[in-house]
PDB file of C-alpha atoms in Angstrom:
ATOM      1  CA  UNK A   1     -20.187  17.293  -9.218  1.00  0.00           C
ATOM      2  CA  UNK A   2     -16.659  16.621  -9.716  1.00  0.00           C
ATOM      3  CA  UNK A   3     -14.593  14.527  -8.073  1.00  0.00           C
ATOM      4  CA  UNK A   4     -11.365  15.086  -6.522  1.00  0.00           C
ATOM      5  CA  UNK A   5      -9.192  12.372  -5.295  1.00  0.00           C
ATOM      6  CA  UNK A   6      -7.234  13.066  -2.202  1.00  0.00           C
ATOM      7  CA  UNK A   7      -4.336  10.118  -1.590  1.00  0.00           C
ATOM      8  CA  UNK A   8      -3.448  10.646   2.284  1.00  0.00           C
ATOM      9  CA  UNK A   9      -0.533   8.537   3.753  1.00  0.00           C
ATOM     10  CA  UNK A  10      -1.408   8.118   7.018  1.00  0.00           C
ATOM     11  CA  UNK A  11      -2.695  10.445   9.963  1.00  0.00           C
ATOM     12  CA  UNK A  12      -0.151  12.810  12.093  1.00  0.00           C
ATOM     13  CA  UNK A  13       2.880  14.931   9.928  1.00  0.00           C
ATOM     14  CA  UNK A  14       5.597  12.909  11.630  1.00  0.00           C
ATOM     15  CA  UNK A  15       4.094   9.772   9.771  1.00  0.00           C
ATOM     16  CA  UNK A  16       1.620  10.344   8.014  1.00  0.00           C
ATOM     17  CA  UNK A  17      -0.704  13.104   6.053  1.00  0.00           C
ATOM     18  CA  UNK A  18       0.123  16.643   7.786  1.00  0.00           C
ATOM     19  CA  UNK A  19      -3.660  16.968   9.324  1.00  0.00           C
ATOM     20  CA  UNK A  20      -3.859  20.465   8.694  1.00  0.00           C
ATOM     21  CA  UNK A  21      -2.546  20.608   4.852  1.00  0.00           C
ATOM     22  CA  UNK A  22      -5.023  17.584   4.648  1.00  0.00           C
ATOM     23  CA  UNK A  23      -8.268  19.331   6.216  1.00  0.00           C
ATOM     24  CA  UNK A  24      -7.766  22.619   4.406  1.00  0.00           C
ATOM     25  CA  UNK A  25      -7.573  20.629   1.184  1.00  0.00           C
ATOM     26  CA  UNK A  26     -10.819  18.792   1.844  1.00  0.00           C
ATOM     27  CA  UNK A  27     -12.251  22.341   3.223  1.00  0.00           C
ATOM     28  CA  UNK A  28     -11.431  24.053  -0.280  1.00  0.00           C
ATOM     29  CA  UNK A  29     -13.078  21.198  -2.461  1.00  0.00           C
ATOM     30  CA  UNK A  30     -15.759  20.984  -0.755  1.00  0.00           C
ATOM     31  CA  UNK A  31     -15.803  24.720  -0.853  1.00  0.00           C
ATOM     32  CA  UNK A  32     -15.237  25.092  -4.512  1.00  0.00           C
ATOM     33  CA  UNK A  33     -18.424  22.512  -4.760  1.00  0.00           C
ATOM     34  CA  UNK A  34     -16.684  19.431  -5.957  1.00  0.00           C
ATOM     35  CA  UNK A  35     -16.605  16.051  -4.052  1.00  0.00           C
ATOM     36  CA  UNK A  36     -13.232  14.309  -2.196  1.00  0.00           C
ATOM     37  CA  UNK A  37     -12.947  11.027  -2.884  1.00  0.00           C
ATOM     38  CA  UNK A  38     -10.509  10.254   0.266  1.00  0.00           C
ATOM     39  CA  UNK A  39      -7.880   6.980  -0.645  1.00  0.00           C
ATOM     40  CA  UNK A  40      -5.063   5.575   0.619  1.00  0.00           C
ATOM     41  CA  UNK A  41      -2.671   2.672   0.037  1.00  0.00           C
ATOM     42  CA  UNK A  42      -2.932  -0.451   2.430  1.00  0.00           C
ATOM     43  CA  UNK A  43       0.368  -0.726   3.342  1.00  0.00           C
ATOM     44  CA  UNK A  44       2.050  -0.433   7.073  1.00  0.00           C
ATOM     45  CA  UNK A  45       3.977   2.554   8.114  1.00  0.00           C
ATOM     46  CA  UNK A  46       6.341   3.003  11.737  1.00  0.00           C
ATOM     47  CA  UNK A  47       4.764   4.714  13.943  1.00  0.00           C
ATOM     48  CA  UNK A  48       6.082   8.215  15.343  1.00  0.00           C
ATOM     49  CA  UNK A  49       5.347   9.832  19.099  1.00  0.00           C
ATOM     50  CA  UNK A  50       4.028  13.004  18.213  1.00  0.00           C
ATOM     51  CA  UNK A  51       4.797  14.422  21.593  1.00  0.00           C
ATOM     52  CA  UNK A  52       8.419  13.303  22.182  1.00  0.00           C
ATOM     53  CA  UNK A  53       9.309  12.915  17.867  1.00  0.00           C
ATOM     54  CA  UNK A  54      10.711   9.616  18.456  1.00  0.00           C
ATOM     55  CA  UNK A  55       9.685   6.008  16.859  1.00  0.00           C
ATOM     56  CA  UNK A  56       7.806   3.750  19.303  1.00  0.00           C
ATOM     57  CA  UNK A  57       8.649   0.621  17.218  1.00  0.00           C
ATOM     58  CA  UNK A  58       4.979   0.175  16.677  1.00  0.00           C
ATOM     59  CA  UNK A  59       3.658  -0.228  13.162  1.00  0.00           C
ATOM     60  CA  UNK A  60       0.492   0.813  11.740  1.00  0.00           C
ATOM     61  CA  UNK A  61      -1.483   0.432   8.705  1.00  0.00           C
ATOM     62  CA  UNK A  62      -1.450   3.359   6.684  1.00  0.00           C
ATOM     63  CA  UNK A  63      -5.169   3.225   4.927  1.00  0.00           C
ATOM     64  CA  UNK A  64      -6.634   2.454   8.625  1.00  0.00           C
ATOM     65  CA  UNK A  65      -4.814   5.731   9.932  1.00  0.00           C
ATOM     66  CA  UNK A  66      -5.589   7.522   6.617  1.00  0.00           C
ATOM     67  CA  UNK A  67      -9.180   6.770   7.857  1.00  0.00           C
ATOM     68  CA  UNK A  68      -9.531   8.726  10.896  1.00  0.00           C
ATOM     69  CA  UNK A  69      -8.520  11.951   8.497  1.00  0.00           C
ATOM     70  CA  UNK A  70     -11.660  10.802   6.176  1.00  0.00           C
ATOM     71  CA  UNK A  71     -13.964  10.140   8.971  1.00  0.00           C
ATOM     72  CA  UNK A  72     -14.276   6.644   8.112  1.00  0.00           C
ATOM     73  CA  UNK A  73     -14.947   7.482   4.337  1.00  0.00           C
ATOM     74  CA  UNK A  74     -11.642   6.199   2.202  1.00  0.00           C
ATOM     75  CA  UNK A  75     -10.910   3.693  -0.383  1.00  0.00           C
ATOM     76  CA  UNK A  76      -7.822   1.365  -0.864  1.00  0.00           C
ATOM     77  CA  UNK A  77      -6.284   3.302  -3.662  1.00  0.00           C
ATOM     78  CA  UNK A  78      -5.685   0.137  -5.668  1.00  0.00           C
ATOM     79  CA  UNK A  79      -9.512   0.240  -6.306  1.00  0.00           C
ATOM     80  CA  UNK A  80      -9.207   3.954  -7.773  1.00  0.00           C
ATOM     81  CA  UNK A  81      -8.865   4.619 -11.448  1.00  0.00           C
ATOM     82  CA  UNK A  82      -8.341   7.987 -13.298  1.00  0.00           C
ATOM     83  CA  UNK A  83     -11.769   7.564 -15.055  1.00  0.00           C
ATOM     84  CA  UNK A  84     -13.690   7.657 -11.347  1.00  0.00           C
ATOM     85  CA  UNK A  85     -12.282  11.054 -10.222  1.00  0.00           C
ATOM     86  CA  UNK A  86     -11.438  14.617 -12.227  1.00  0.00           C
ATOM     87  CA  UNK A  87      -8.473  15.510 -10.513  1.00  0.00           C
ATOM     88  CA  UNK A  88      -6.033  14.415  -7.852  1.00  0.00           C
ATOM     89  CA  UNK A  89      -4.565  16.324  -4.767  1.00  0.00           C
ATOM     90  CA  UNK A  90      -1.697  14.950  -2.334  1.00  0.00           C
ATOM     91  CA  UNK A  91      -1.652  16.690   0.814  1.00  0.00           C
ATOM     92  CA  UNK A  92       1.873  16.546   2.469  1.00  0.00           C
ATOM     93  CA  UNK A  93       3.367  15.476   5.927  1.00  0.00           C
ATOM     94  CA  UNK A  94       6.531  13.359   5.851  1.00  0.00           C
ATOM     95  CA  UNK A  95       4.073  10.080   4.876  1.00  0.00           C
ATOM     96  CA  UNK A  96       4.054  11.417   1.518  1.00  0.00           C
ATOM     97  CA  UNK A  97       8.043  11.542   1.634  1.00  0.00           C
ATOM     98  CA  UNK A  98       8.102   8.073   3.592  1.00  0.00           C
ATOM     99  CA  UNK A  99       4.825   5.747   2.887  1.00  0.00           C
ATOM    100  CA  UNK A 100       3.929   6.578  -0.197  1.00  0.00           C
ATOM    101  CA  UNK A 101       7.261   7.433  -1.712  1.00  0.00           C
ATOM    102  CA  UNK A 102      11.185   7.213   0.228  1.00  0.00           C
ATOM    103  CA  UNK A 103      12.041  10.530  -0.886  1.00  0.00           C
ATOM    104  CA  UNK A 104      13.038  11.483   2.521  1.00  0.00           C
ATOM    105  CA  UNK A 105      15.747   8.575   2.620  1.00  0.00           C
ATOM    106  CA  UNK A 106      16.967   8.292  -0.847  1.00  0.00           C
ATOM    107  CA  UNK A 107      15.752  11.767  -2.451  1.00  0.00           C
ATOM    108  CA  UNK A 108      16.201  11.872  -6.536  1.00  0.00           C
ATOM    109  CA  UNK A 109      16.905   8.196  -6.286  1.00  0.00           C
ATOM    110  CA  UNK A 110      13.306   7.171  -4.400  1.00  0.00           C
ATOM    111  CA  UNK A 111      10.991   4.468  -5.200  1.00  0.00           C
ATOM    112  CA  UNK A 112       7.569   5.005  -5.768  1.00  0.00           C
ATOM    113  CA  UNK A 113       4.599   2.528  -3.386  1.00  0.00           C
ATOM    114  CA  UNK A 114       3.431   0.936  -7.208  1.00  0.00           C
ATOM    115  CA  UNK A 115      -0.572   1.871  -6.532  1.00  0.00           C
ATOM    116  CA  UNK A 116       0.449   5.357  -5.813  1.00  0.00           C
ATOM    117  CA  UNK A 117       2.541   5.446  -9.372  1.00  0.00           C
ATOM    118  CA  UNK A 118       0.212   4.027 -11.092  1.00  0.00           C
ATOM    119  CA  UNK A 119      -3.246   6.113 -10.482  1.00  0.00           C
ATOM    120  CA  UNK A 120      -0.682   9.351 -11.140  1.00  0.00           C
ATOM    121  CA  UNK A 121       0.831   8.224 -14.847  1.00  0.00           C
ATOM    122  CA  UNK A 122      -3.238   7.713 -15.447  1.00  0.00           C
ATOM    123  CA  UNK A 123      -4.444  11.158 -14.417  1.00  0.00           C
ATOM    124  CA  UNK A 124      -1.954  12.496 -15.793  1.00  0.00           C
ATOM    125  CA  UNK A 125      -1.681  10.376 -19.095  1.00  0.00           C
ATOM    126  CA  UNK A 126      -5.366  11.686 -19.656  1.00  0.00           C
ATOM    127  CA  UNK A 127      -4.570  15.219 -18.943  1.00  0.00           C
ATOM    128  CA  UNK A 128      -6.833  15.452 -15.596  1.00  0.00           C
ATOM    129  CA  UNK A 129      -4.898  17.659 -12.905  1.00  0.00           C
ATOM    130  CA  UNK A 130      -2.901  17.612  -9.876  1.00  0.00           C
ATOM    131  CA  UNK A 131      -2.116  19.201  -6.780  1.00  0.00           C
ATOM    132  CA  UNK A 132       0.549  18.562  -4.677  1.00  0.00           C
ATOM    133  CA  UNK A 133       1.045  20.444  -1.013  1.00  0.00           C
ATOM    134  CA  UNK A 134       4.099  20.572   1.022  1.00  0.00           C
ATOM    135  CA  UNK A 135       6.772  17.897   0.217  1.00  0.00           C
ATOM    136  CA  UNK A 136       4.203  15.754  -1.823  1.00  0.00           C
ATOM    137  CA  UNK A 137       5.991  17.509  -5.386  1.00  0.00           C
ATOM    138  CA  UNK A 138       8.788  15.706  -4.545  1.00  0.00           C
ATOM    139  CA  UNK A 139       6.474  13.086  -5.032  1.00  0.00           C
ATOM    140  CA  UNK A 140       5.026  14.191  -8.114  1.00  0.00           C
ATOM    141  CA  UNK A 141       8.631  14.895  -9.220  1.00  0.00           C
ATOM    142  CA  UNK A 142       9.767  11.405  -8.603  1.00  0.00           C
ATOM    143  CA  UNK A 143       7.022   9.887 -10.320  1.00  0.00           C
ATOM    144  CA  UNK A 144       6.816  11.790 -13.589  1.00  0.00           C
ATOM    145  CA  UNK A 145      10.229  13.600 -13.494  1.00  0.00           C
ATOM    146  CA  UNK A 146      12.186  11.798 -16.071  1.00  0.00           C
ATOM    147  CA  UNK A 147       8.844  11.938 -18.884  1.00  0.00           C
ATOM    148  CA  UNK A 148       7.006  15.298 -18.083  1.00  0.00           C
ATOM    149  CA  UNK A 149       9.585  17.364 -16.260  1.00  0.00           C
ATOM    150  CA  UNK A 150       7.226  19.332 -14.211  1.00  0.00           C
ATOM    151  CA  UNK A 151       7.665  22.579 -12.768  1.00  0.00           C
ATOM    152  CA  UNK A 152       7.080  22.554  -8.966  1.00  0.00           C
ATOM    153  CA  UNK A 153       7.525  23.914  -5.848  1.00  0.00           C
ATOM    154  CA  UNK A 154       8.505  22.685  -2.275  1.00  0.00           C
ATOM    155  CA  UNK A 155       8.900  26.140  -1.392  1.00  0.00           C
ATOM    156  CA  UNK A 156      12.355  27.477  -0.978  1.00  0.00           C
ATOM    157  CA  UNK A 157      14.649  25.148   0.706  1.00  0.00           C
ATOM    158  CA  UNK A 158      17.713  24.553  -1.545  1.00  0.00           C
ATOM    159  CA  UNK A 159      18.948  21.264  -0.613  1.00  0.00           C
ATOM    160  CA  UNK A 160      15.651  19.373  -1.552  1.00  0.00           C
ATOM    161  CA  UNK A 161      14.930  21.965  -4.265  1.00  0.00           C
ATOM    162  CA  UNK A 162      18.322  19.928  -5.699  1.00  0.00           C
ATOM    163  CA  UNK A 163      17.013  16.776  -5.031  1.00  0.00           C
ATOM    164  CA  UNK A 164      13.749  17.121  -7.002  1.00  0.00           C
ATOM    165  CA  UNK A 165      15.492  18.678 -10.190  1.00  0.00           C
ATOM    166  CA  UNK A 166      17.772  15.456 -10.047  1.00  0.00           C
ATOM    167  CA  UNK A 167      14.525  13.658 -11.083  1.00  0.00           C
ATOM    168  CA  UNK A 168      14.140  15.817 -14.460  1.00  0.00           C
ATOM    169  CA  UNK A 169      11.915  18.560 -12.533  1.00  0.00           C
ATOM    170  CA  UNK A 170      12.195  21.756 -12.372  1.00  0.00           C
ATOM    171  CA  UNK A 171      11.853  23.434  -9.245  1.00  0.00           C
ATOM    172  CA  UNK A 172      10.202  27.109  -9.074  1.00  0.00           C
ATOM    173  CA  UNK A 173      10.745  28.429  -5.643  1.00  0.00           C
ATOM    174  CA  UNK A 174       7.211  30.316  -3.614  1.00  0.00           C
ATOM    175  CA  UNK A 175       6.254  31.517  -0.633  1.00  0.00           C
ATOM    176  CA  UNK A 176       3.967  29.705   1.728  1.00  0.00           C
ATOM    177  CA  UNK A 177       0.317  31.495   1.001  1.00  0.00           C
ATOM    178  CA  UNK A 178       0.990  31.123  -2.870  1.00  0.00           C
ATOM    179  CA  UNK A 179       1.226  28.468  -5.403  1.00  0.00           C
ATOM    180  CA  UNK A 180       2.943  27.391  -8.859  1.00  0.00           C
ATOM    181  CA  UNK A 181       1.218  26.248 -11.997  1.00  0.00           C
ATOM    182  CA  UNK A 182       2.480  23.810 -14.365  1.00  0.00           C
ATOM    183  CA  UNK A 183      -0.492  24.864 -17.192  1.00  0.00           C
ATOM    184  CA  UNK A 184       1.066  22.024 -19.657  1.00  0.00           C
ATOM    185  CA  UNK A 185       0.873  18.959 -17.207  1.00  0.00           C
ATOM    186  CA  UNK A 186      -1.919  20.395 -15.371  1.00  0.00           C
ATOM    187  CA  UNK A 187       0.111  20.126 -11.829  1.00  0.00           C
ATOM    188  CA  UNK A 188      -0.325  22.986  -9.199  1.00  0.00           C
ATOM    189  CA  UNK A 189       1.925  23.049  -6.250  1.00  0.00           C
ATOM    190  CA  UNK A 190       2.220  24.740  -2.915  1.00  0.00           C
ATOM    191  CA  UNK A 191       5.046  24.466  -0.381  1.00  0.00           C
ATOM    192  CA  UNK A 192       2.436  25.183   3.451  1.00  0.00           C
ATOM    193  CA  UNK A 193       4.283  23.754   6.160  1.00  0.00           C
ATOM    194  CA  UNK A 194       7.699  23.289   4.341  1.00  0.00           C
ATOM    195  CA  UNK A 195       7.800  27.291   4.649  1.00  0.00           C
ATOM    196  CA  UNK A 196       4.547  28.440   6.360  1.00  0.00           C
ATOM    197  CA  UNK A 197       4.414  29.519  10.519  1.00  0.00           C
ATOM    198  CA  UNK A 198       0.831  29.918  10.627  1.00  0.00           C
ATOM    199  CA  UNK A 199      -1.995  27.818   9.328  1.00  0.00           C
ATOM    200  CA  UNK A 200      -3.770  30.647   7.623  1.00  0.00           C
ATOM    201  CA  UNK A 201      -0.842  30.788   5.421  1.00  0.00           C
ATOM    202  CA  UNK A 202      -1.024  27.422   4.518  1.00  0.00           C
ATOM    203  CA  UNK A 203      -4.812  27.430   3.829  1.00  0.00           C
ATOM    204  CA  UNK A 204      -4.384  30.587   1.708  1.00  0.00           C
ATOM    205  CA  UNK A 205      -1.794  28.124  -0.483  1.00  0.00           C
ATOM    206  CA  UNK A 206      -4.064  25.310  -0.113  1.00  0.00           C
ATOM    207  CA  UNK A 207      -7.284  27.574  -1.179  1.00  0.00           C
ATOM    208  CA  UNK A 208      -5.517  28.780  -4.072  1.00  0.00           C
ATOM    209  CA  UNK A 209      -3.969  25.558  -5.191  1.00  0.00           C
ATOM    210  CA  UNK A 210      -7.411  23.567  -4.722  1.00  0.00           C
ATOM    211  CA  UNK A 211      -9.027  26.874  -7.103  1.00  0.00           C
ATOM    212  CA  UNK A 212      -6.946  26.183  -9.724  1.00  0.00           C
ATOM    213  CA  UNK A 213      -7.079  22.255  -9.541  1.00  0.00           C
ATOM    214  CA  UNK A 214     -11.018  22.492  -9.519  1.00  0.00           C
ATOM    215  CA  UNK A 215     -11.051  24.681 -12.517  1.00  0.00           C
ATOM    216  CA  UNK A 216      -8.826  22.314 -14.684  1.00  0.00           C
ATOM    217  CA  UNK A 217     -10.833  19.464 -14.107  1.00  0.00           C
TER     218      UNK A 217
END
């Protein structure tokens, strides 16, 4: 059965992994008969209100919140290396632009959580694929940008469109249900909630994306 890592970044799309971009991922692998490994990096992220969008001034830890996502089932991703899993999928909520990454502070200039870097140059420096949903290609983009110039998508939105081709990507705009395939780096992409107003359209991305990510494992 193949294995298919799935790096969250917390629990709630404020903070953390969007729970719905996150749930239809692990829906589709588990539908296209592979296994999620679920992982996360133990670091400590601020904590948003979900109901009135405003910092409490809490913090949490990001692989314990990550956890509730994976029913209990995740690994410290500085554990994980690119020979235990087949692929790699990064669901998105603004954790991915803020935990794992500050792309949603400092855009084509963001720094990269080290763990999170490091597990990506491997897949991808032994040709294994990726999928990125939502804002996490801005992710992708920052990480391998400058050395693989991807082609990705965060759907349409010009301003962070710009951002990511700063990095050295190139940016491929896509509606919500559909998806963008980099066949040379093996990285599929799908914008969901950055353009999508229902959550069918975003598992119809999802579904798609996961396919394809399955397949080139």
């Amino acid at each position: 059965m193949k294995k298919i890592g799935v790096v969250l970044s917390g629990c709630g799309f404020r903070d953390g992994s969007e729970i719905h971009e996150a749930v239809c991922a692990l829906l589709a692998i588990d539908q296209a008969g592979a296994e999620a490994i679920c992982m996360a990096p133990d670091i400590e992220l601020h904590e948003m209100n979900h109901c009135s969008m405003e910092l409490t001034g809490a913090k949490r830890k990001v692989l314990v919140e990550s956890a509730r996502i994976a029913r209990g089932k995740i690994k410290n991703i500085a554990e994980i290396k690119a020979a235990d899993l087949d692929a790699l999928v990064f669901p998105g909520g603004f954790g991915a632009a803020l935990n794992l990454c500050d792309f949603g502070q400092k855009g084509a200039a963001a720094s990269v959580n080290p763990e999170v870097a490091r597990l990506t140059r491997e897949i991808h420096a032994v040709g294994k694929p990726i999928g990125a949903i939502c804002i996490a290609p801005a992710l992708i983009a920052a990480i391998l940008g400058k050395e693989a110039h991807p082609t990705l998508t965060i759907g349409t939105d010009p301003g962070t469109a710009a951002e990511v081709e700063k990095t050295g990507a190139r940016h491929q705009d896509c509606p919500a249900n559909d998806i963008v395939i980099d066949q040379a780096n093996k990285i599929v992409s799908t914008p969901a909630y950055m353009l999508a107003g229902r959550i069918s359209e975003v598992y119809e991305g999802i579904g798609k994306c996961i396919k394809v990510v399955v397949e080139m494992a």
